[in-house]
Each structure stands twice: as C-alpha cells, then as structure tokens.
PDB file of C-alpha atoms in Angstrom:
ATOM      1  CA  MET P   1     -16.177  30.980 -19.799  1.00  0.00           C
ATOM      2  CA  LYS P   2     -13.398  32.587 -22.097  1.00  0.00           C
ATOM      3  CA  LYS P   3     -11.988  34.112 -18.757  1.00  0.00           C
ATOM      4  CA  LEU P   4     -12.203  31.182 -16.820  1.00  0.00           C
ATOM      5  CA  LEU P   5      -9.910  29.357 -19.516  1.00  0.00           C
ATOM      6  CA  THR P   6      -7.792  32.486 -19.367  1.00  0.00           C
ATOM      7  CA  ILE P   7      -7.127  31.827 -15.586  1.00  0.00           C
ATOM      8  CA  LEU P   8      -6.673  28.162 -16.104  1.00  0.00           C
ATOM      9  CA  LEU P   9      -4.178  28.547 -18.829  1.00  0.00           C
ATOM     10  CA  SER P  10      -2.362  30.999 -16.925  1.00  0.00           C
ATOM     11  CA  LEU P  11      -1.839  28.935 -13.755  1.00  0.00           C
ATOM     12  CA  LEU P  12      -0.861  26.062 -16.146  1.00  0.00           C
ATOM     13  CA  THR P  13       1.903  28.398 -17.602  1.00  0.00           C
ATOM     14  CA  LEU P  14       2.968  29.148 -14.033  1.00  0.00           C
ATOM     15  CA  ILE P  15       3.358  25.541 -13.226  1.00  0.00           C
ATOM     16  CA  SER P  16       6.914  24.271 -13.464  1.00  0.00           C
ATOM     17  CA  TYR P  17       7.627  21.931 -16.451  1.00  0.00           C
ATOM     18  CA  SER P  18       9.508  19.310 -14.762  1.00  0.00           C
ATOM     19  CA  GLN P  19       8.524  15.772 -15.635  1.00  0.00           C
ATOM     20  CA  THR P  20       6.632  13.292 -12.877  1.00  0.00           C
ATOM     21  CA  LYS P  21       7.742   9.625 -12.214  1.00  0.00           C
ATOM     22  CA  LEU P  22       5.046   8.576 -14.494  1.00  0.00           C
ATOM     23  CA  ASP P  23       6.583  10.375 -17.156  1.00  0.00           C
ATOM     24  CA  MET P  24       9.767   8.750 -16.791  1.00  0.00           C
ATOM     25  CA  GLU P  25       8.129   5.416 -16.187  1.00  0.00           C
ATOM     26  CA  ILE P  26       6.325   5.830 -19.360  1.00  0.00           C
ATOM     27  CA  PHE P  27       9.646   6.782 -21.334  1.00  0.00           C
ATOM     28  CA  ASN P  28      11.553   4.160 -19.669  1.00  0.00           C
ATOM     29  CA  VAL P  29       8.693   1.669 -21.206  1.00  0.00           C
ATOM     30  CA  ILE P  30       9.116   2.816 -24.506  1.00  0.00           C
ATOM     31  CA  ASN P  31      12.976   2.826 -24.658  1.00  0.00           C
ATOM     32  CA  GLN P  32      12.804  -0.868 -23.304  1.00  0.00           C
ATOM     33  CA  TYR P  33      10.436  -1.474 -26.149  1.00  0.00           C
ATOM     34  CA  ARG P  34      12.741   0.247 -28.846  1.00  0.00           C
ATOM     35  CA  VAL P  35      15.695  -1.970 -27.058  1.00  0.00           C
ATOM     36  CA  SER P  36      13.704  -5.327 -27.323  1.00  0.00           C
ATOM     37  CA  ASN P  37      13.360  -4.389 -30.918  1.00  0.00           C
ATOM     38  CA  GLY P  38      17.249  -3.852 -31.759  1.00  0.00           C
ATOM     39  CA  LEU P  39      16.822  -0.085 -31.593  1.00  0.00           C
ATOM     40  CA  ASN P  40      18.567   2.755 -29.718  1.00  0.00           C
ATOM     41  CA  LYS P  41      17.006   4.282 -26.685  1.00  0.00           C
ATOM     42  CA  LEU P  42      15.976   7.645 -27.099  1.00  0.00           C
ATOM     43  CA  GLU P  43      17.637  10.413 -25.292  1.00  0.00           C
ATOM     44  CA  TRP P  44      15.213  12.469 -22.837  1.00  0.00           C
ATOM     45  CA  ARG P  45      15.171  16.288 -24.198  1.00  0.00           C
ATOM     46  CA  GLN P  46      13.830  18.575 -21.633  1.00  0.00           C
ATOM     47  CA  ASP P  47      13.163  21.315 -24.080  1.00  0.00           C
ATOM     48  CA  ALA P  48      11.110  18.529 -25.890  1.00  0.00           C
ATOM     49  CA  PHE P  49       9.282  17.765 -22.588  1.00  0.00           C
ATOM     50  CA  GLY P  50       8.148  21.584 -22.151  1.00  0.00           C
ATOM     51  CA  VAL P  51       6.640  21.196 -25.768  1.00  0.00           C
ATOM     52  CA  VAL P  52       4.608  18.181 -25.162  1.00  0.00           C
ATOM     53  CA  LYS P  53       3.741  19.191 -21.841  1.00  0.00           C
ATOM     54  CA  LYS P  54       2.376  22.475 -23.087  1.00  0.00           C
ATOM     55  CA  HIS P  55       0.499  20.485 -25.482  1.00  0.00           C
ATOM     56  CA  ASN P  56      -1.183  18.252 -23.029  1.00  0.00           C
ATOM     57  CA  ASP P  57      -2.025  21.184 -20.885  1.00  0.00           C
ATOM     58  CA  TYR P  58      -3.774  22.941 -24.005  1.00  0.00           C
ATOM     59  CA  MET P  59      -5.680  19.780 -24.609  1.00  0.00           C
ATOM     60  CA  GLY P  60      -7.062  19.706 -20.731  1.00  0.00           C
ATOM     61  CA  VAL P  61      -8.211  23.610 -20.996  1.00  0.00           C
ATOM     62  CA  ALA P  62      -9.458  23.068 -24.638  1.00  0.00           C
ATOM     63  CA  GLY P  63     -11.194  19.663 -24.029  1.00  0.00           C
ATOM     64  CA  SER P  64     -10.129  18.798 -27.346  1.00  0.00           C
ATOM     65  CA  TYR P  65      -8.279  15.535 -27.431  1.00  0.00           C
ATOM     66  CA  SER P  66      -6.419  16.303 -30.768  1.00  0.00           C
ATOM     67  CA  HIS P  67      -2.964  16.395 -32.355  1.00  0.00           C
ATOM     68  CA  ASP P  68      -4.122  19.942 -33.572  1.00  0.00           C
ATOM     69  CA  GLU P  69      -4.980  22.820 -31.573  1.00  0.00           C
ATOM     70  CA  PRO P  70      -8.236  24.159 -33.285  1.00  0.00           C
ATOM     71  CA  ILE P  71      -9.736  25.940 -30.370  1.00  0.00           C
ATOM     72  CA  ASP P  72      -8.742  29.501 -29.582  1.00  0.00           C
ATOM     73  CA  ILE P  73      -7.417  29.495 -26.095  1.00  0.00           C
ATOM     74  CA  PRO P  74      -6.622  33.209 -24.999  1.00  0.00           C
ATOM     75  CA  ASN P  75      -2.699  33.852 -24.029  1.00  0.00           C
ATOM     76  CA  HIS P  76      -1.952  30.753 -26.036  1.00  0.00           C
ATOM     77  CA  LYS P  77      -0.439  30.692 -29.584  1.00  0.00           C
ATOM     78  CA  GLU P  78      -2.222  27.463 -31.222  1.00  0.00           C
ATOM     79  CA  LEU P  79       0.095  25.733 -33.084  1.00  0.00           C
ATOM     80  CA  ASN P  80      -1.800  22.430 -35.462  1.00  0.00           C
ATOM     81  CA  THR P  81       1.494  20.513 -35.897  1.00  0.00           C
ATOM     82  CA  PRO P  82       3.923  18.916 -33.598  1.00  0.00           C
ATOM     83  CA  GLY P  83       6.662  20.349 -36.277  1.00  0.00           C
ATOM     84  CA  LYS P  84       5.125  23.615 -35.707  1.00  0.00           C
ATOM     85  CA  ARG P  85       5.361  23.388 -31.771  1.00  0.00           C
ATOM     86  CA  PHE P  86       8.715  22.039 -32.035  1.00  0.00           C
ATOM     87  CA  ALA P  87       9.737  24.762 -34.348  1.00  0.00           C
ATOM     88  CA  ASP P  88       8.283  27.646 -32.160  1.00  0.00           C
ATOM     89  CA  ALA P  89      10.313  26.193 -28.981  1.00  0.00           C
ATOM     90  CA  ASN P  90      13.410  26.714 -31.323  1.00  0.00           C
ATOM     91  CA  ILE P  91      13.960  22.835 -31.449  1.00  0.00           C
ATOM     92  CA  TRP P  92      15.287  21.860 -34.900  1.00  0.00           C
ATOM     93  CA  TRP P  93      14.342  18.757 -36.114  1.00  0.00           C
ATOM     94  CA  TYR P  94      14.549  16.659 -39.194  1.00  0.00           C
ATOM     95  CA  GLY P  95      11.711  14.279 -38.614  1.00  0.00           C
ATOM     96  CA  VAL P  96       9.180  14.444 -35.645  1.00  0.00           C
ATOM     97  CA  GLY P  97       6.177  12.296 -34.600  1.00  0.00           C
ATOM     98  CA  GLU P  98       3.814  12.356 -31.825  1.00  0.00           C
ATOM     99  CA  ASN P  99       1.351   9.825 -30.161  1.00  0.00           C
ATOM    100  CA  ILE P 100      -1.463  10.914 -27.944  1.00  0.00           C
ATOM    101  CA  MET P 101      -3.819   8.970 -25.945  1.00  0.00           C
ATOM    102  CA  TYR P 102      -6.635   9.451 -23.465  1.00  0.00           C
ATOM    103  CA  VAL P 103      -5.696   7.300 -20.318  1.00  0.00           C
ATOM    104  CA  TYR P 104      -8.455   6.080 -17.888  1.00  0.00           C
ATOM    105  CA  TYR P 105      -6.845   4.402 -14.607  1.00  0.00           C
ATOM    106  CA  SER P 106      -8.151   3.393 -11.372  1.00  0.00           C
ATOM    107  CA  ASP P 107      -6.208   2.484  -8.497  1.00  0.00           C
ATOM    108  CA  SER P 108      -3.338   1.808 -10.744  1.00  0.00           C
ATOM    109  CA  THR P 109       0.184   1.569 -10.107  1.00  0.00           C
ATOM    110  CA  LEU P 110       2.986   3.312 -11.981  1.00  0.00           C
ATOM    111  CA  PRO P 111       4.206   0.462 -13.929  1.00  0.00           C
ATOM    112  CA  PHE P 112       0.627  -1.074 -14.787  1.00  0.00           C
ATOM    113  CA  ILE P 113      -0.218   2.434 -16.271  1.00  0.00           C
ATOM    114  CA  SER P 114       2.857   2.847 -18.625  1.00  0.00           C
ATOM    115  CA  LYS P 115       2.391  -0.848 -19.876  1.00  0.00           C
ATOM    116  CA  ASN P 116      -0.918  -0.085 -20.733  1.00  0.00           C
ATOM    117  CA  ILE P 117      -0.040   3.020 -22.804  1.00  0.00           C
ATOM    118  CA  LEU P 118       2.583   1.111 -24.418  1.00  0.00           C
ATOM    119  CA  SER P 119       0.414  -1.879 -25.342  1.00  0.00           C
ATOM    120  CA  SER P 120      -2.202   0.682 -26.891  1.00  0.00           C
ATOM    121  CA  TRP P 121       0.313   1.854 -28.773  1.00  0.00           C
ATOM    122  CA  VAL P 122       2.045  -0.928 -30.109  1.00  0.00           C
ATOM    123  CA  ALA P 123      -1.569  -2.220 -30.986  1.00  0.00           C
ATOM    124  CA  SER P 124      -1.883   0.594 -33.556  1.00  0.00           C
ATOM    125  CA  PRO P 125       0.008   0.476 -36.585  1.00  0.00           C
ATOM    126  CA  GLY P 126       0.567   4.234 -36.844  1.00  0.00           C
ATOM    127  CA  HIS P 127       1.701   4.722 -33.392  1.00  0.00           C
ATOM    128  CA  LYS P 128       3.699   1.905 -33.312  1.00  0.00           C
ATOM    129  CA  ARG P 129       5.585   2.811 -36.616  1.00  0.00           C
ATOM    130  CA  LEU P 130       6.785   6.023 -34.280  1.00  0.00           C
ATOM    131  CA  LEU P 131       7.755   3.619 -31.252  1.00  0.00           C
ATOM    132  CA  LEU P 132       9.870   1.459 -33.803  1.00  0.00           C
ATOM    133  CA  ASP P 133      11.311   4.328 -36.103  1.00  0.00           C
ATOM    134  CA  GLU P 134      15.229   3.666 -36.052  1.00  0.00           C
ATOM    135  CA  SER P 135      16.006   7.334 -37.232  1.00  0.00           C
ATOM    136  CA  MET P 136      14.320   9.020 -34.014  1.00  0.00           C
ATOM    137  CA  GLU P 137      16.935   9.898 -31.466  1.00  0.00           C
ATOM    138  CA  PHE P 138      15.096  12.225 -28.970  1.00  0.00           C
ATOM    139  CA  GLY P 139      11.978  12.223 -27.281  1.00  0.00           C
ATOM    140  CA  ALA P 140       9.867  13.322 -24.212  1.00  0.00           C
ATOM    141  CA  VAL P 141       6.475  12.095 -22.470  1.00  0.00           C
ATOM    142  CA  SER P 142       3.838  14.163 -20.686  1.00  0.00           C
ATOM    143  CA  ILE P 143       1.160  12.778 -18.991  1.00  0.00           C
ATOM    144  CA  SER P 144      -1.512  15.425 -17.326  1.00  0.00           C
ATOM    145  CA  LEU P 145      -4.158  14.910 -15.025  1.00  0.00           C
ATOM    146  CA  VAL P 146      -7.636  15.933 -16.636  1.00  0.00           C
ATOM    147  CA  ALA P 147     -10.161  14.986 -14.014  1.00  0.00           C
ATOM    148  CA  THR P 148     -10.938  13.008 -11.153  1.00  0.00           C
ATOM    149  CA  LYS P 149     -13.841  11.563  -9.411  1.00  0.00           C
ATOM    150  CA  ILE P 150     -14.827   9.195  -6.595  1.00  0.00           C
ATOM    151  CA  ASP P 151     -16.380   6.451  -8.105  1.00  0.00           C
ATOM    152  CA  PRO P 152     -18.745   4.630  -5.180  1.00  0.00           C
ATOM    153  CA  ASP P 153     -18.215   0.979  -6.542  1.00  0.00           C
ATOM    154  CA  SER P 154     -14.018   1.726  -6.501  1.00  0.00           C
ATOM    155  CA  ASP P 155     -11.565   3.743  -5.525  1.00  0.00           C
ATOM    156  CA  ILE P 156     -10.325   7.069  -7.113  1.00  0.00           C
ATOM    157  CA  ILE P 157     -10.825   6.945 -11.128  1.00  0.00           C
ATOM    158  CA  GLY P 158      -9.076   9.466 -12.977  1.00  0.00           C
ATOM    159  CA  THR P 159      -8.492  10.311 -16.631  1.00  0.00           C
ATOM    160  CA  ALA P 160      -5.355  11.935 -18.344  1.00  0.00           C
ATOM    161  CA  PHE P 161      -3.696  12.956 -21.532  1.00  0.00           C
ATOM    162  CA  CYS P 162      -0.609  11.457 -22.560  1.00  0.00           C
ATOM    163  CA  THR P 163       1.762  12.885 -25.234  1.00  0.00           C
ATOM    164  CA  PHE P 164       4.994  11.145 -26.561  1.00  0.00           C
ATOM    165  CA  SER P 165       6.885  12.868 -29.210  1.00  0.00           C
ATOM    166  CA  ALA P 166      10.071  11.740 -30.573  1.00  0.00           C
ATOM    167  CA  PHE P 167      12.336  13.322 -33.391  1.00  0.00           C
ATOM    168  CA  ARG P 168      15.805  13.626 -34.875  1.00  0.00           C
TER     169      ARG P 168
END
C-alpha cells in the first residue's frame, strides 16, 4: 500500500501545476461575490495555486479530507496548517485562510459547479468570513478529481476536493 501511495504521489508531483478552467471559474465566482459585497477582487497568485493544488493532491492520495495533513505519505512533507504550507513555499503572508470542500457532481456545467461551491461556502459562517475578509489581497483555487464512476441511472458521477486559499 505504501508503495502504491509513493507511486501516486510521485505521479502527482510530475503533473504540471497549471490551473484548469474550473479552477478559474470558481475563482471568478468568488471575486464576483466579493465585488457584489463592496470588496476588492483577489489577485490570482500562481505560487499560491501550487500550494493549494499540492494540498488537494495530498488529500486525494491520503484519502483524508482535512485542513491538516495528519497521514504520513512517503516523499511528502506533511504541513498541518495553511500558513505552514505557504511559508514552506516561500510565500510570505500576514494572514492566511483556507476553505476546503468535498464536491459531488453529475453531468454539470462549470458555472453550475462553481456556483454550488460558492453557495455552500456562503451558507457556512466560517467559510463566508474568509470569502468576505476585506484584508485579503491574493488567492488561488484548485479542484482535483478524486474518483469517477458510471451510475447506471445517470451519467458520469464524480467527486473532487476543492481548496481555496486567500492571504495578505
């Protein structure tokens, strides 16, 4: 099992850390929400994207949905807070926050998925607080596929981890 996890993590590390259309769609919906509440748009930071993407990949390999990284994965440095993950990537910050979500989708459009993610975070006071934190200036979003299966009564159904981080 450890060997399989090592191979999976190695493959994930080799994958280019470039954002997807859905990553950007979610980020844009977050910015639209911030602007509609009288706040500034967050500036996308590619270095922050690398941090949130790496955390999503960790959660997928570890099978652990958490802000922490409690499970030891070979060839991965477990960092148990978003702040530690940002500092390890040499991203200096005065405040950092993280929203994560386990996403279920079935034959959905990008706008539908992104608006549902935002709605879920807005419905949670703690998650909403980060979305509307006026001191935040920068951010990034990553959504990573965890599993797919064919449902005999539907189309393709999938699950994914979504991580949003903002910092100043």
